[in-house]
CSV table of C-alpha atoms and ligand atoms in Angstrom, one decimal:
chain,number,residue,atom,x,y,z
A,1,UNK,CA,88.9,77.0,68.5
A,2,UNK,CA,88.5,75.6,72.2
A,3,UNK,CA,87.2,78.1,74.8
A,4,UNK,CA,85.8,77.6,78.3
A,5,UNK,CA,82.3,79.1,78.3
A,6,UNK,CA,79.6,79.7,80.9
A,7,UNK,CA,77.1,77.9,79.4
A,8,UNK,CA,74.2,78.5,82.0
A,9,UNK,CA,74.0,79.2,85.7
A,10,UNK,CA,76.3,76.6,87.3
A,11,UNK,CA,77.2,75.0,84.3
A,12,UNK,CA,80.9,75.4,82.5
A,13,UNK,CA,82.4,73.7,79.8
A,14,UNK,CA,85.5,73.3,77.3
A,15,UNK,CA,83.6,73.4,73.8
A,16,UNK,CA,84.4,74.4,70.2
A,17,UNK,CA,83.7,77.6,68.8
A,18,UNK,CA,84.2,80.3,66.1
A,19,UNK,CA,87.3,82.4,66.4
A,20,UNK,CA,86.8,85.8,66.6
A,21,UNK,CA,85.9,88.1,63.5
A,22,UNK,CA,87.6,91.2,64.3
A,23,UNK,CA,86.5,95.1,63.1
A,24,UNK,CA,89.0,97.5,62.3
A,25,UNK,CA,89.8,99.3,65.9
A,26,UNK,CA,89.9,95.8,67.1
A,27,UNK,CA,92.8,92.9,67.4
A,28,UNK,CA,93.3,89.6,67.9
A,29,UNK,CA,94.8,88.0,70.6
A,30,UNK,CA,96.6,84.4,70.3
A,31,UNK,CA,96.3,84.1,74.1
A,32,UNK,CA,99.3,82.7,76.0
A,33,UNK,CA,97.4,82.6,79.3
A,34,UNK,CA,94.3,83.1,81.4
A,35,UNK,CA,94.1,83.7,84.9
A,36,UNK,CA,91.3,81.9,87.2
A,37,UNK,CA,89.9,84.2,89.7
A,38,UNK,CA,88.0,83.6,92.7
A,39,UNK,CA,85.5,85.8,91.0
A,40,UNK,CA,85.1,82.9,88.2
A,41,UNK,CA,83.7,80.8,90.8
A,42,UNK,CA,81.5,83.4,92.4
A,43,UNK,CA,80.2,83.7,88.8
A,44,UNK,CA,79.8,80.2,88.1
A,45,UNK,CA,77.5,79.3,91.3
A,46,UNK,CA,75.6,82.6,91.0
A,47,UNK,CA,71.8,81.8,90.5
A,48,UNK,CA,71.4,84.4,87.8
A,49,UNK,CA,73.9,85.3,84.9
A,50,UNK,CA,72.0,87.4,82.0
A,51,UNK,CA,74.5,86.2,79.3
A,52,UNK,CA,74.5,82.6,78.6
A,53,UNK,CA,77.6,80.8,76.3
A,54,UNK,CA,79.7,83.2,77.5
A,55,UNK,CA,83.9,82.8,77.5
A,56,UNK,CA,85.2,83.0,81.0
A,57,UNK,CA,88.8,85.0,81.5
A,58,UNK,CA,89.5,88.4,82.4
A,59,UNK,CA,93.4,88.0,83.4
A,60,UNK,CA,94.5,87.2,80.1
A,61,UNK,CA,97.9,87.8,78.1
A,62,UNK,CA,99.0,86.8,74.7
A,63,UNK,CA,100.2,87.8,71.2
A,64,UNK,CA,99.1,89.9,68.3
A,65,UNK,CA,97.8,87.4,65.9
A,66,UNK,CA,95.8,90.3,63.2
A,67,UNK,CA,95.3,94.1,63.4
A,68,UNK,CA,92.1,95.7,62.4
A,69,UNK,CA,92.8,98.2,59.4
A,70,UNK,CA,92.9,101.2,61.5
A,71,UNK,CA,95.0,99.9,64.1
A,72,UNK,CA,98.0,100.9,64.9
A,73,UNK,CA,101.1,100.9,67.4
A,74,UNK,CA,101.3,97.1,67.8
A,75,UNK,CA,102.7,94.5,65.5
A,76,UNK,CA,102.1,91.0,65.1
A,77,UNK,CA,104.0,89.0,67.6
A,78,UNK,CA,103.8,91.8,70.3
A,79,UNK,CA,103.3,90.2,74.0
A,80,UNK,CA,100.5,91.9,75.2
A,81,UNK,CA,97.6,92.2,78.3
A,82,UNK,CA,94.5,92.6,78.0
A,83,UNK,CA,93.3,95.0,80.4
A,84,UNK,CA,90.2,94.7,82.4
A,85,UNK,CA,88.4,97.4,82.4
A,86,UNK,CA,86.6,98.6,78.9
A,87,UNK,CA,85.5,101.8,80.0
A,88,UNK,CA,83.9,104.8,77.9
A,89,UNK,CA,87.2,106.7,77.9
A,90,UNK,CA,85.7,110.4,77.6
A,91,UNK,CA,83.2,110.1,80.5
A,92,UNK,CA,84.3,113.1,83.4
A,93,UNK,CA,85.7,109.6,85.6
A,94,UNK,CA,87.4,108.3,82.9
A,95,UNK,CA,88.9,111.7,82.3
A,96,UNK,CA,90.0,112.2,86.0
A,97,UNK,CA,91.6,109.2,85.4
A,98,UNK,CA,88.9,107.3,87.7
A,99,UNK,CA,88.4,104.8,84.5
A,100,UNK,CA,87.4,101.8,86.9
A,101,UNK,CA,84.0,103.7,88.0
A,102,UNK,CA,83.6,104.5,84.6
A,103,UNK,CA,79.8,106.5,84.4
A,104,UNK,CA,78.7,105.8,81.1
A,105,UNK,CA,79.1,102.1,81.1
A,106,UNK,CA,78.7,100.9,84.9
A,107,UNK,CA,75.9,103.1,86.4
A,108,UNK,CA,75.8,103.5,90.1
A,109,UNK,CA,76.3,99.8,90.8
A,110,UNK,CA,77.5,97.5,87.9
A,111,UNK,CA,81.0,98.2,86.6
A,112,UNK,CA,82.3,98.9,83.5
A,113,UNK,CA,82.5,95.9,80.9
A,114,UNK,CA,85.1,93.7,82.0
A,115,UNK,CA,86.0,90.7,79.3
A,116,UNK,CA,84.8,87.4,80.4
A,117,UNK,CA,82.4,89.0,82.6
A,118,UNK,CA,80.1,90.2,79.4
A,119,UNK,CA,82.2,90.3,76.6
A,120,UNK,CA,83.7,87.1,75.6
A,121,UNK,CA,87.1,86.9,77.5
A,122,UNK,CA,90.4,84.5,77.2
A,123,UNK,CA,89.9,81.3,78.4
A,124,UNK,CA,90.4,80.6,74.7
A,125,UNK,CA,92.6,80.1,71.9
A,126,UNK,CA,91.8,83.3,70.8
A,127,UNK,CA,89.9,86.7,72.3
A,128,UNK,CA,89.3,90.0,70.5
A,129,UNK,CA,90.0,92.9,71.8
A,130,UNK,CA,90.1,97.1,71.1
A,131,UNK,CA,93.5,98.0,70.6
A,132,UNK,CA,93.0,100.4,72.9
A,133,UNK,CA,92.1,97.7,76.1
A,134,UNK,CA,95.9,96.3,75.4
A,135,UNK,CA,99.4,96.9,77.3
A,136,UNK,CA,102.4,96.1,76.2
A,137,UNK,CA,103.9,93.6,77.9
A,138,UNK,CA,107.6,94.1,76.2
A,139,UNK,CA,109.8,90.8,77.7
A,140,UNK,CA,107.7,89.6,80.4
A,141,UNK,CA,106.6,86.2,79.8
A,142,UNK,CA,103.3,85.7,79.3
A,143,UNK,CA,101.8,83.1,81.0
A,144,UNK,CA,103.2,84.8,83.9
A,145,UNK,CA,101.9,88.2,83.5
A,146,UNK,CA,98.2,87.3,82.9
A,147,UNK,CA,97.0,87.3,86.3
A,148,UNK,CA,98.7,91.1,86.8
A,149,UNK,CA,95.6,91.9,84.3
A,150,UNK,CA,93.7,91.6,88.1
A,151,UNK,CA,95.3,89.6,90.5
A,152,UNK,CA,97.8,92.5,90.2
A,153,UNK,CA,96.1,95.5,89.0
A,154,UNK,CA,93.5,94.9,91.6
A,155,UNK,CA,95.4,95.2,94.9
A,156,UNK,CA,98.0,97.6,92.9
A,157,UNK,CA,94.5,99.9,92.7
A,158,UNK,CA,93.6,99.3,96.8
A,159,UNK,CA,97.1,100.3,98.1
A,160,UNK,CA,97.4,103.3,95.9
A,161,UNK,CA,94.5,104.8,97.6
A,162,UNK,CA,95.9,103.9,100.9
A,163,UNK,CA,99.4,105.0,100.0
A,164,UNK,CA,98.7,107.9,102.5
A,165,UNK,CA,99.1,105.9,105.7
A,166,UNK,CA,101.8,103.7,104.7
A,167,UNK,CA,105.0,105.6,105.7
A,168,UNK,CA,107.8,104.5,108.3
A,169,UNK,CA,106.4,103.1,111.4
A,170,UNK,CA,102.9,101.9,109.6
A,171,UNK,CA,101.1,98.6,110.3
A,172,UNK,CA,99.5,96.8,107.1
A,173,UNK,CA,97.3,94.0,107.4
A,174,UNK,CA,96.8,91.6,104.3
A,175,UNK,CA,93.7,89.2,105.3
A,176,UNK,CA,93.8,86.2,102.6
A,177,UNK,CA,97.3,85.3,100.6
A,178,UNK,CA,95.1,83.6,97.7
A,179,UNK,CA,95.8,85.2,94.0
A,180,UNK,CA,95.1,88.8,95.4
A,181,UNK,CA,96.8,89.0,98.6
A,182,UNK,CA,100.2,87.5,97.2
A,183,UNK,CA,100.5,90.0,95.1
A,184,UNK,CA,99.6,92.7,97.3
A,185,UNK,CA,102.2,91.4,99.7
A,186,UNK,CA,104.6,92.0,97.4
A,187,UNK,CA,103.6,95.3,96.1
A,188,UNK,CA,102.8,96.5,99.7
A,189,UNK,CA,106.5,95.1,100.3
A,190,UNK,CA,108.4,96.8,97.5
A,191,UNK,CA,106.6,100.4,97.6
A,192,UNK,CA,105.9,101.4,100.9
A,193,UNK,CA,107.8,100.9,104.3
A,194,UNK,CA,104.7,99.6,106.2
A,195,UNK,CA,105.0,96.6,108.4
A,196,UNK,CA,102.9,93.5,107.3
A,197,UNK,CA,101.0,91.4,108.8
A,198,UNK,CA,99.3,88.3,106.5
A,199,UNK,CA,96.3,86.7,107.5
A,200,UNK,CA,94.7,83.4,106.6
A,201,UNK,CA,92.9,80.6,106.7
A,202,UNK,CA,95.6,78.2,105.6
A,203,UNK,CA,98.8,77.1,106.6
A,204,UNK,CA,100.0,76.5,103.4
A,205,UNK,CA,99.2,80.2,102.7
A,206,UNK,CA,101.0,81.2,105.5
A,207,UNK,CA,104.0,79.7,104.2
A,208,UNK,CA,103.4,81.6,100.8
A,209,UNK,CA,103.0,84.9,102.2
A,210,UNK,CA,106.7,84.4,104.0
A,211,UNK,CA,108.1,84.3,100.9
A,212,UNK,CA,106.4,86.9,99.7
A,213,UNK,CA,107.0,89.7,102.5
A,214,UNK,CA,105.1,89.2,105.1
A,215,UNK,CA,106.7,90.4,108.2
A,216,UNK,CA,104.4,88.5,110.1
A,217,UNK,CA,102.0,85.8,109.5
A,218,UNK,CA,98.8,85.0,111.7
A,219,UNK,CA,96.2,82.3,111.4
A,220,UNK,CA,92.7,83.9,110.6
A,221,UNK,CA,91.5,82.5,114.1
A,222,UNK,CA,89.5,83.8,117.2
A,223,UNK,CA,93.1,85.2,118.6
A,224,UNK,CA,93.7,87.2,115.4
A,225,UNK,CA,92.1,90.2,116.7
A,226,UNK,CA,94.0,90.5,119.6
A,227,UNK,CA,97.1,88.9,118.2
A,228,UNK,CA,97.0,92.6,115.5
A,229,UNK,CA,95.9,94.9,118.3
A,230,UNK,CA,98.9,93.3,120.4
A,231,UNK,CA,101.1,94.3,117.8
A,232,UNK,CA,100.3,97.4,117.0
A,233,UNK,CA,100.5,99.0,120.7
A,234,UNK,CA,96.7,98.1,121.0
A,235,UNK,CA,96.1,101.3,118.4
A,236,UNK,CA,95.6,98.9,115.4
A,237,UNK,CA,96.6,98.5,111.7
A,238,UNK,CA,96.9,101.9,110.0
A,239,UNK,CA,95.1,100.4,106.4
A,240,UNK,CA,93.3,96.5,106.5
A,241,UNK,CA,93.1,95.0,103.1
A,242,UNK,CA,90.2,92.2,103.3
A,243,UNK,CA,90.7,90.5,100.0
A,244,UNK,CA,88.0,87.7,101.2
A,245,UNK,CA,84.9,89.7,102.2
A,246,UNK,CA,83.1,87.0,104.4
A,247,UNK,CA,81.6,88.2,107.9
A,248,UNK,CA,84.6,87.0,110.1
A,249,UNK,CA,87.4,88.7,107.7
A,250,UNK,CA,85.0,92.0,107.5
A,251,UNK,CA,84.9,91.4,111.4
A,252,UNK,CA,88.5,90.8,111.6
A,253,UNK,CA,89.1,93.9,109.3
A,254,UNK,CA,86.8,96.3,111.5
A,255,UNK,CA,88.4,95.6,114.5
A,256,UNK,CA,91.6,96.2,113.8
A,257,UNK,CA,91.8,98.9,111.8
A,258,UNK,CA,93.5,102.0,113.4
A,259,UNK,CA,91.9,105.5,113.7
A,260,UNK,CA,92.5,107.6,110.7
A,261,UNK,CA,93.3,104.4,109.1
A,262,UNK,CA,92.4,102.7,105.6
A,263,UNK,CA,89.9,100.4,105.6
A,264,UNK,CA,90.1,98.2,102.0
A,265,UNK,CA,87.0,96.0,101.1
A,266,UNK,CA,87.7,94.1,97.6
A,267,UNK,CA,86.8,90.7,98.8
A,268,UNK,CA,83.5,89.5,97.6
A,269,UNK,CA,82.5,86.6,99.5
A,270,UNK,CA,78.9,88.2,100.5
A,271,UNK,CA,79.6,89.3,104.3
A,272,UNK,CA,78.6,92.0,105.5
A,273,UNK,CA,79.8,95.8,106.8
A,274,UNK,CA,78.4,97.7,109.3
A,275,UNK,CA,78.4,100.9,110.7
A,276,UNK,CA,76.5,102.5,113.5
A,277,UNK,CA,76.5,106.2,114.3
A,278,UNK,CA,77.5,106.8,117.7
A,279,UNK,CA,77.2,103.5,119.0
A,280,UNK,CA,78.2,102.2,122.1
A,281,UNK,CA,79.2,99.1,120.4
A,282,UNK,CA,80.5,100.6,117.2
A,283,UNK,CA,83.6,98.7,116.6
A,284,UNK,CA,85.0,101.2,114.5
A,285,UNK,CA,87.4,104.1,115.9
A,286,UNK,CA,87.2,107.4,114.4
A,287,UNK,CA,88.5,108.7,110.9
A,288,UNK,CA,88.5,105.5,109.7
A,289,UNK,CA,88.0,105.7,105.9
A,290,UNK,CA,86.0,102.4,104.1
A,291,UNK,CA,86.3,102.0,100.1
A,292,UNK,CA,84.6,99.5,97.9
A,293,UNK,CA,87.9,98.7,95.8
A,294,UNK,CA,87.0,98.1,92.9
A,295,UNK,CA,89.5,96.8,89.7
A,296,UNK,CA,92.1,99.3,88.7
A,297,UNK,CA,92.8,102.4,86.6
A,298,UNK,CA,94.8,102.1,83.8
A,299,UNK,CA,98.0,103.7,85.9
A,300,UNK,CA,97.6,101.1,88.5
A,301,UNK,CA,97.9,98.5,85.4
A,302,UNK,CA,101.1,100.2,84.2
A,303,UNK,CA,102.1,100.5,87.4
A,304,UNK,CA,102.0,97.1,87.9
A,305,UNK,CA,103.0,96.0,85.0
A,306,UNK,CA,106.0,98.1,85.4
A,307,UNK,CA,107.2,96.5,89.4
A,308,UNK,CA,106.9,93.3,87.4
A,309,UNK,CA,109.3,94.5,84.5
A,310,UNK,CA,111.9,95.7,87.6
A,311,UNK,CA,111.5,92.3,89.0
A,312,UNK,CA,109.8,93.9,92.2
A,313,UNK,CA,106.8,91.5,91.9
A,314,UNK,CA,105.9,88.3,90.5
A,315,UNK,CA,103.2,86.0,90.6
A,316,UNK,CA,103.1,82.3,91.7
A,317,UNK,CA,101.5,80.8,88.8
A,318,UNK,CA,100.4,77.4,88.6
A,319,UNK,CA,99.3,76.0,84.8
A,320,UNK,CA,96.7,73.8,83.4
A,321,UNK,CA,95.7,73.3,79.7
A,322,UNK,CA,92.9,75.5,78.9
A,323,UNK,CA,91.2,71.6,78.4
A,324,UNK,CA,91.9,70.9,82.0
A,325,UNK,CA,89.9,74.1,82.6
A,326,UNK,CA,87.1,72.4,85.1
A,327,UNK,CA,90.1,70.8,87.3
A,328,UNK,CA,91.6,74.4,87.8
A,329,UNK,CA,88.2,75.6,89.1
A,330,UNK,CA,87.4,72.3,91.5
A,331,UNK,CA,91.3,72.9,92.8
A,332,UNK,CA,90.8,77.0,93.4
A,333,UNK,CA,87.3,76.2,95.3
A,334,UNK,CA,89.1,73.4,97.4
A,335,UNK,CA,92.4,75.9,97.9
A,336,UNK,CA,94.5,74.0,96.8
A,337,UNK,CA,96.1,76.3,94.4
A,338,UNK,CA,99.1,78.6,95.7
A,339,UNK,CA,99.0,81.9,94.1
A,340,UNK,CA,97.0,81.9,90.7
A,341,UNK,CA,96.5,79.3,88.2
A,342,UNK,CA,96.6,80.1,84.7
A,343,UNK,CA,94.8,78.3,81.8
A,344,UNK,CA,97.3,77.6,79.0
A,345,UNK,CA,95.3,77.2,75.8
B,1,LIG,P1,91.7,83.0,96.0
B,1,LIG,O1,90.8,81.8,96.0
B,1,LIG,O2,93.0,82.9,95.1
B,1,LIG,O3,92.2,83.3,97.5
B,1,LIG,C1,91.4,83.3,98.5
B,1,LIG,C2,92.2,83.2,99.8
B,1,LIG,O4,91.4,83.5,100.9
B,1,LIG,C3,92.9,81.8,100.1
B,1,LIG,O5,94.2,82.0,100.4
B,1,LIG,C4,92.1,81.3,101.3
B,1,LIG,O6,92.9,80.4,102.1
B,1,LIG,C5,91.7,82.6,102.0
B,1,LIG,N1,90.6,82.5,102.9
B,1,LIG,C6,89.4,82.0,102.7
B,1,LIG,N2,88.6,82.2,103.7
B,1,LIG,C7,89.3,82.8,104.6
B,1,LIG,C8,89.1,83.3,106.0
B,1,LIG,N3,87.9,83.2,106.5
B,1,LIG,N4,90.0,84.0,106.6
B,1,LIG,C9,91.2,84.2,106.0
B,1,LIG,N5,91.5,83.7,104.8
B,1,LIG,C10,90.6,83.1,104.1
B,1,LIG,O7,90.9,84.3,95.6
B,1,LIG,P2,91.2,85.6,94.8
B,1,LIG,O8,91.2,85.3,93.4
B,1,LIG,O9,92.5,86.2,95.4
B,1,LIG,O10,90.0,86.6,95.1
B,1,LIG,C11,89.7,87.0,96.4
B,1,LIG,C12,88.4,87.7,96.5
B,1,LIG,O11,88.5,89.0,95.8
B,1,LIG,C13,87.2,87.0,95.8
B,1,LIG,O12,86.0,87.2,96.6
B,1,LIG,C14,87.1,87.7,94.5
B,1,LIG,O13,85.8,87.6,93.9
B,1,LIG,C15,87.4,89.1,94.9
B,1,LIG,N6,87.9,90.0,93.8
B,1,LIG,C16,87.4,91.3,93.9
B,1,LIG,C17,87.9,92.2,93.0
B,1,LIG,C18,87.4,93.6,93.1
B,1,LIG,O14,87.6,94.4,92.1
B,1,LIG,N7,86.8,94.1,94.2
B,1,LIG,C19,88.7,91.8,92.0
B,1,LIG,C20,89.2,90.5,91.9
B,1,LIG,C21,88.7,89.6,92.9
B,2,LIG,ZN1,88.9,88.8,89.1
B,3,LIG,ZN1,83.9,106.4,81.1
């Protein structure tokens, strides 16, 4: 079969491999589609990646091709997603339901295995997969439900820990409307009655994030400070979802965030946050609480999966054959894809 593999630092290519072999807790996914993530490219430039030949793809949908013997609860043919976090399942996170910090797995700073990210994942013809990693995806199509394996789960997973300061009369700020930040819009949009303000770099963006809810759209500029504090009586934004993480949306996102407010790093574009006790130049007002939003439980999946099933949510998706793999990554570096693409093997 064809899959898009890692095959060093900085290299990736479309080459032929094995499928699968699959042991009995396990299935095998015909995948309908994979989701590129900005996270892709930060893994393909990174200096150092331990596992070489590796499958790229950890949005990825598709159908039941085989069941392991001891499988059961799915049949072949059954649309399903693959989600993206392969935690333990019995450590004391995993048991409060905190699967996403996973203990046994992750440690104090890695995560949990996440498929194309370790494991093989499904920028592929085929991908295996515990039976117990999958979702039903019942009549959603596919190829437009992979990306809600991150692009949605992900932001789903940051405003369900801000959910608390999101009532009537609330201020949200989305920085970046790339495959993240759309989402969010709409998810921000359709479950809470916040206000929201989307921020970025691009006009075309912008555009997207009207569409998409956005009460208000503001170019990522010098004036975009001001331009939120304007709005929001001078108090700020009540949460600030940075879903770039360079230093002037980490900036932008510290000095605008309102006391008591939610502060939502997932970005990871290597800026960096600071805080100084009692400063005189500390930009950030009391209360403020900071998280390092990571993935998604599995309720944030169905969650997710669910708004998309009620037609609450849906993602902009823009295809490519899984063989036109390396054009999808040169178009997400250069922006020029609106909402997510989606490798089509
Ligand atoms: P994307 O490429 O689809 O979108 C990025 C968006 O950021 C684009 O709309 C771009 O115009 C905008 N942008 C770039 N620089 C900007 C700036 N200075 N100001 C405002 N907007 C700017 O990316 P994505 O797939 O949505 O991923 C976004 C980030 O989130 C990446 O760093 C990715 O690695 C990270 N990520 C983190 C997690 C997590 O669990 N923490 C999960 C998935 C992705
Ligand atoms: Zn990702
Ligand atoms: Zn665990």
């Amino acid at each position: 079969m064809r899959a898009l593999q890692l095959v060093s630092p900085g290299k990736i290519e479309v080459r032929e491999v094995d499928v699968p072999e699959i042991a009995s807790d396990e299935v095998l996914v015909k995948v309908a589609g994979a989701g590129l993530c900005h996270s892709d490219v930060h893994v393909l430039h990174a200096p150092e990646w331990p596992i070489p030949n590796m499958t790229l793809g950890h949005e990825t949908s598709g159908h039941v091709e085989k069941l392991g013997d001891t499988v059961t609860g799915f049949a072949k043919g059954d649309a399903v997603l693959v989600y993206l976090i392969w935690a333990c399942g019995v450590c004391r996170p995993c048991i409060e339901g905190r699967d996403n910090v996973c203990v046994n797995q992750g440690g104090r700073y890695a995560y949990p295995p996440c498929p194309g990210l370790g494991p093989n994942g499904g920028m592929a013809e085929y991908m295996k997969v515990k039976a117990r990693y999958l979702e039903p995806l019942g009549d959603l199509d596919p190829v437009q439900a992979a990306p809600l394996a991150d692009a949605g789960l992900t932001p789903m997973h940051a405003i369900n820990g801000a959910r608390h300061r999101l009532g009537p009369g609330s201020t949200a700020v989305v920085i970046a409307v790339g495959g993240l930040g759309h989402v969010g819009l709409q998810i921000l949009a359709a479950t809470t009655s916040a206000r929201i303000i989307a921020v970025d770099s691009s006009e075309q963006k912008l555009e997207l994030a009207k569409e998409h809810g956005a009460d208000l759209v503001l170019k990522s500029d010098e004036m975009a400070v001001k331009r939120i504090l304007e709005e929001t009586g001078g108090y700020g934004a009540d949460a600030v979802f940075d879903f770039v993480g360079v230093q002037p949306t980490i900036d932008l996102a510290t000095h605008t965030i309102a006391p008591d407010g939610a502060l939502r790093f997932v970005g990871l574009g290597g800026g960096k946050f600071t805080y100084e006790a009692n400063g005189a130049a500390e930009p950030l007002p009391w209360g403020v609480d900071v998280r390092r939003s990571f993935g998604g439980t599995r309720t944030d999946q169905r969650q997710v999966i669910s708004l998309a099933q009620q037609g609450k949510i849906s993602v902009e998706v823009q295809t490519y054959p899984l063989v036109d793999g390396l054009k999808a990554f040169a178009d997400l570096e250069a922006g020029r894809v609106p909402g997510r693409a989606v490798l089509v093997p």
